Short mmCIF file of C-alpha atoms in Angstrom, two decimals:
data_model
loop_
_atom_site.label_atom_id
_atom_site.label_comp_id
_atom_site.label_asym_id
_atom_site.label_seq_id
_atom_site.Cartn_x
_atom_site.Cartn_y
_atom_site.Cartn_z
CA UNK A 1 0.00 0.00 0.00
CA UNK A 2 1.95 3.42 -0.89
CA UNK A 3 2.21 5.62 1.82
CA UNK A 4 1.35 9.47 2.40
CA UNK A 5 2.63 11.64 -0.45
CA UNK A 6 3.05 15.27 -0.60
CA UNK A 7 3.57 17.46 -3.38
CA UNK A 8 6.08 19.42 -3.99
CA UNK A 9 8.88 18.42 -1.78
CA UNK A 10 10.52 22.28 -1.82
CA UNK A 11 8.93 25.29 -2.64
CA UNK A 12 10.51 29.04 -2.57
CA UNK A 13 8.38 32.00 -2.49
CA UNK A 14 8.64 35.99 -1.53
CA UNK A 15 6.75 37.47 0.94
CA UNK A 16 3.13 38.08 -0.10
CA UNK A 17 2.67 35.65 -2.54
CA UNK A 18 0.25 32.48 -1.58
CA UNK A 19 1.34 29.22 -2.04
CA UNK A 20 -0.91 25.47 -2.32
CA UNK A 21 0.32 22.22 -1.30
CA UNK A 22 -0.85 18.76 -1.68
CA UNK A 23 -1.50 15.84 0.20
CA UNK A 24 -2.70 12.45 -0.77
CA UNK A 25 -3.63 9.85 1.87
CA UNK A 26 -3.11 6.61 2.32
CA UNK A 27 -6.06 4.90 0.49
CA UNK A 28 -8.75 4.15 2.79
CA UNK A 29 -8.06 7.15 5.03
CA UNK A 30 -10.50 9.83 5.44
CA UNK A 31 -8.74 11.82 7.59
CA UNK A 32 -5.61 14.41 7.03
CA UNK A 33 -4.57 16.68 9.57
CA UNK A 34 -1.74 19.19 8.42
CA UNK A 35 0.81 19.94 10.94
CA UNK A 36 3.78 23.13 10.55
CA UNK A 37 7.27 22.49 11.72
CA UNK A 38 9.40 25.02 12.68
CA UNK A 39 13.14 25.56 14.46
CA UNK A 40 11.27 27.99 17.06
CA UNK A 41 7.90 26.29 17.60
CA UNK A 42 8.39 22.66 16.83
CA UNK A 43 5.32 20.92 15.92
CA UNK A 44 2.22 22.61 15.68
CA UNK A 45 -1.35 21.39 14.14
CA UNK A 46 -3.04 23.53 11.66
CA UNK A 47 -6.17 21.42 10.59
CA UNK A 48 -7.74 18.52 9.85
CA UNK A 49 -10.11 17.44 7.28
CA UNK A 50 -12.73 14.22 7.72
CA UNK A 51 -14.97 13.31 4.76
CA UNK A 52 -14.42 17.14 2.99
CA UNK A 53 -15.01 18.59 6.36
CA UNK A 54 -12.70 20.60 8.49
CA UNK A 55 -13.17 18.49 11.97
CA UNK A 56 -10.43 20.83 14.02
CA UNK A 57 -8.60 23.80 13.71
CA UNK A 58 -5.33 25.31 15.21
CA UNK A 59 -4.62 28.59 16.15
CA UNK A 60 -3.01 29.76 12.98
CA UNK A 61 -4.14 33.06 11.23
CA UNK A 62 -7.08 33.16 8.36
CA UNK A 63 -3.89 33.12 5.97
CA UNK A 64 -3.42 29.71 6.30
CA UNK A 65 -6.57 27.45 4.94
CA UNK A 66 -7.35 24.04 3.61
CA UNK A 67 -9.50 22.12 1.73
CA UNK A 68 -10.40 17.99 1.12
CA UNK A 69 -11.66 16.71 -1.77
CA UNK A 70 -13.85 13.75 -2.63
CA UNK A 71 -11.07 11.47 -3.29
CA UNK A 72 -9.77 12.40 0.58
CA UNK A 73 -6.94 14.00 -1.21
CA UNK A 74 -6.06 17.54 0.73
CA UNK A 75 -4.79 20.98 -0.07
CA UNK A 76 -3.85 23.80 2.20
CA UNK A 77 -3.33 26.88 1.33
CA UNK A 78 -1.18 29.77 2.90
CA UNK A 79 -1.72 33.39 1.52
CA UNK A 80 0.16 36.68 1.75
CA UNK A 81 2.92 34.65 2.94
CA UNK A 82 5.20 36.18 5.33
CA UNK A 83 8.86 35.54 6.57
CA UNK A 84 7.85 33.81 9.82
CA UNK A 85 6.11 31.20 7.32
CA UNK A 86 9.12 29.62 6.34
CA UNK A 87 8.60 25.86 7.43
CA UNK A 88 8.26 22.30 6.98
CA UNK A 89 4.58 21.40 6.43
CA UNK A 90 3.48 17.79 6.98
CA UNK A 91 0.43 16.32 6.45
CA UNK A 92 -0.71 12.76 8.06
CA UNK A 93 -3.52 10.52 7.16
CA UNK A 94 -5.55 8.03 9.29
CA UNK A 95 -8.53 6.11 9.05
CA UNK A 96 -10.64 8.56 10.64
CA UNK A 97 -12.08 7.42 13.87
CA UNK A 98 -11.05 8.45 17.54
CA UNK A 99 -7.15 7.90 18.60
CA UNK A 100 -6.13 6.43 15.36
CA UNK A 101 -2.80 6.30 14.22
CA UNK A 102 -1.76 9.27 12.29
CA UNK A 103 0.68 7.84 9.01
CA UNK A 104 2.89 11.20 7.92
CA UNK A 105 4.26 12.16 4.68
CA UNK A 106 7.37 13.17 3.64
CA UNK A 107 6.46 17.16 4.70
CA UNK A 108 7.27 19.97 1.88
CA UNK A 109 9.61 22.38 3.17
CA UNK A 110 8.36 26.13 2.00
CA UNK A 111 11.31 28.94 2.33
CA UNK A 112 9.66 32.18 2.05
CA UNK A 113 12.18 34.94 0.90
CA UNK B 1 3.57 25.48 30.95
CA UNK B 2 3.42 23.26 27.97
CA UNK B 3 0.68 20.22 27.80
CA UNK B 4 3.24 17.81 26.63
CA UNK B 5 6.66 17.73 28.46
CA UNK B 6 9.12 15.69 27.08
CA UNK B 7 12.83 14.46 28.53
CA UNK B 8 15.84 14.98 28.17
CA UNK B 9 16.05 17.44 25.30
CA UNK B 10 19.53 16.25 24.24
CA UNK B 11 21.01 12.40 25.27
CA UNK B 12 24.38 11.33 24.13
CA UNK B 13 25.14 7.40 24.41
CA UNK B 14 27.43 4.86 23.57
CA UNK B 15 26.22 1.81 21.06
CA UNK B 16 24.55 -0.45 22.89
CA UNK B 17 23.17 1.37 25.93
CA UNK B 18 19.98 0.84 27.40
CA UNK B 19 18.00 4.40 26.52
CA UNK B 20 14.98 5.92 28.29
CA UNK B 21 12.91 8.71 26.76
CA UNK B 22 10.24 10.28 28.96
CA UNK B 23 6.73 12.14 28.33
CA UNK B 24 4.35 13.82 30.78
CA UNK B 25 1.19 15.29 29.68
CA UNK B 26 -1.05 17.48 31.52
CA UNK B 27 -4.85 16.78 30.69
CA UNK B 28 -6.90 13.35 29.96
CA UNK B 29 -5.87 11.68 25.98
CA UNK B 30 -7.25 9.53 23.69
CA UNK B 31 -3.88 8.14 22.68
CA UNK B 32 -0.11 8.74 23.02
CA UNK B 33 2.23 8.29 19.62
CA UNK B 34 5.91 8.21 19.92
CA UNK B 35 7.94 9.70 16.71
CA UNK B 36 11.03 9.31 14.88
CA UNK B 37 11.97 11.80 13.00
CA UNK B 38 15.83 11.44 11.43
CA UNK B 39 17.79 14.64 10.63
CA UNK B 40 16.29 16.28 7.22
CA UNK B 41 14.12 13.80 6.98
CA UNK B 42 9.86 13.09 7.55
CA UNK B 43 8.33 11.56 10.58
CA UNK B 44 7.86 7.86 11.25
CA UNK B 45 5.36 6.80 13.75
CA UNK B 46 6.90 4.31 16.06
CA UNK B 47 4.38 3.70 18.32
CA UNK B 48 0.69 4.61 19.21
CA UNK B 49 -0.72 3.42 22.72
CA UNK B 50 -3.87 4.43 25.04
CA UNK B 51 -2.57 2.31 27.96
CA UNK B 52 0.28 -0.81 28.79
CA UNK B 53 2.94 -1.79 26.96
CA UNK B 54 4.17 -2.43 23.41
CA UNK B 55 7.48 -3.83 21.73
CA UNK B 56 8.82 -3.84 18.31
CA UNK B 57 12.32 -4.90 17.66
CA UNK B 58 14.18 -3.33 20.26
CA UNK B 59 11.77 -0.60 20.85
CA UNK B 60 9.47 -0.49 23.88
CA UNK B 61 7.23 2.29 25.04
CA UNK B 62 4.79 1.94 28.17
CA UNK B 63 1.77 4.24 29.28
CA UNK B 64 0.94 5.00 32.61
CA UNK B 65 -2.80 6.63 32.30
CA UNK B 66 -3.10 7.31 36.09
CA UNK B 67 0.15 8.95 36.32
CA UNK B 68 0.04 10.64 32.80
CA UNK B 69 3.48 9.39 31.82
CA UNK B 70 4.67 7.28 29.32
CA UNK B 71 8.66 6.29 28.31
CA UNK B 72 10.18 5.55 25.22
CA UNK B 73 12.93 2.47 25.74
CA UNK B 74 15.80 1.77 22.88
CA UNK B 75 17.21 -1.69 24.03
CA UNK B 76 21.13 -2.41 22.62
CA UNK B 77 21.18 1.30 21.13
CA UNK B 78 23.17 1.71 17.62
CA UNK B 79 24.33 4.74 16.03
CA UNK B 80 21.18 4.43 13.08
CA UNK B 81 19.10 4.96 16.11
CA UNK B 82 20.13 8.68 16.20
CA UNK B 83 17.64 10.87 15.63
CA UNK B 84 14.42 13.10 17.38
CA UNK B 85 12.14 11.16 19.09
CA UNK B 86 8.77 13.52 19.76
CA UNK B 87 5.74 12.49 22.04
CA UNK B 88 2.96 13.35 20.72
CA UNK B 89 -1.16 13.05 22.67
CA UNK B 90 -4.38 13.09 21.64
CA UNK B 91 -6.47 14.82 23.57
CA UNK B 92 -9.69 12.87 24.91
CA UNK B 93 -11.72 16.19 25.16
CA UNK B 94 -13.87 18.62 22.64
CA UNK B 95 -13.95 15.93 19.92
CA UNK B 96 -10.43 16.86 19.19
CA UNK B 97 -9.32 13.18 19.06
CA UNK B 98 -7.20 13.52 15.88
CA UNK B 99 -5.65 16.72 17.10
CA UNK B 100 -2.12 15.94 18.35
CA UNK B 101 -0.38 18.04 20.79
CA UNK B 102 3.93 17.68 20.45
CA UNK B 103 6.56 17.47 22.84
CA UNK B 104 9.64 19.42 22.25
CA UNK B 105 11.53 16.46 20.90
CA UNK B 106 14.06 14.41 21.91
CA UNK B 107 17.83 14.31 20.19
CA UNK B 108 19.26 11.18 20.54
CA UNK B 109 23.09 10.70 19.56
CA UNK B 110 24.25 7.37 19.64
CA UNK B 111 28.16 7.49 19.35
CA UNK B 112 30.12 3.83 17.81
#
């Protein structure tokens, strides 16, 4: 069974422009949760999406948003993107239900110049 | 202070020490998942547990629900064993199950 991919790997942008990144699930999973990585924070969870639905949401600005499509496949989008940005953005898929194990992707590391 | 306390931040050891990793969280969880996460490189889940014990290879993590601890044990440690080791919880409340709350991360070195 292939495992979590995310597309792209690495991404550069300036500051202000908005940026989309992929995630495709595991197949079978209905749930993707999108984490953000960073020297300074660590790990920190941004959303997750159940069945095209956002089911929970971290404290991140408006800027950052997301999306799940039919196929369970996920997006998330970051606009007006700002130095502080500048991350490694993971995404992890699980079946769904309460407590189950979270399978993560590769992450795609964003530099924001 | 942070939900999810993890320690030590940094542990140096020789190959084939016995290695304990150690997580306290602050509020009830659905679940605890231990991470591996190598230098430039994505995040592995090692282990997910809600209470007890479990083993794989020489990797053994235990739960203790009533004292809101769990540890992370490397048996016969080898230098491919370096890497970050976060905790990560679930928490039980607000329907947040899927929600995971981090630990700072471990840094294991394991020197030859």
């Amino acid at each position: 069974k292939a495992g979590v991919t995310q597309t792209p790997r690495y991404l550069i942008k300036t500051r202000g422009q908005q940026v989309t990144l992929s995630c495709s699930p595991i197949s079978g999973h209905r749930s993707v949760s999108w984490y953000q990585q960073t020297p300074g924070q660590g790990l920190q969870f941004l959303f997750e999406y159940f069945s095209e639905t956002q089911r929970n949401k971290g404290n991140f600005p408006g800027r950052f948003s997301g999306r799940q499509f039919s196929n369970s496949r996920s997006e998330m989008n970051v606009s007006t993107l700002e130095l502080g940005d500048s991350a490694l953005y993971l995404c992890a898929s699980s079946l769904g239900g309460d407590g189950n194990e979270q399978f993560f992707g590769p992450g795609t590391r964003l530099t924001v110049l | 202070k942070n939900e999810v306390e993890q320690s030590p931040q940094n542990l140096t050891a020789q190959e084939g020490e016995f290695i304990t990793i150690n997580c306290s969280y602050s509020v009830g969880i659905s679940a605890l998942h231990w991470l591996q996460q190598h230098p430039g490189g994505g995040i592995v889940s090692l282990f997910m547990l809600s209470s007890g014990k479990k083993k794989h290879g020489r990797l053994i993590a235990t739960i203790n629900i009533q004292e809101k601890h769990s540890s992370l044990h490397i048996t016969a440690s080898h230098p491919r064993d370096s890497a970050v080791y976060i905790c990560a919880v679930g928490f039980l409340y607000g329907g947040a199950t899927n929600k995971l709350i981090f630990g700072t991360g471990t840094l294991l070195a394991v020197q030859p």
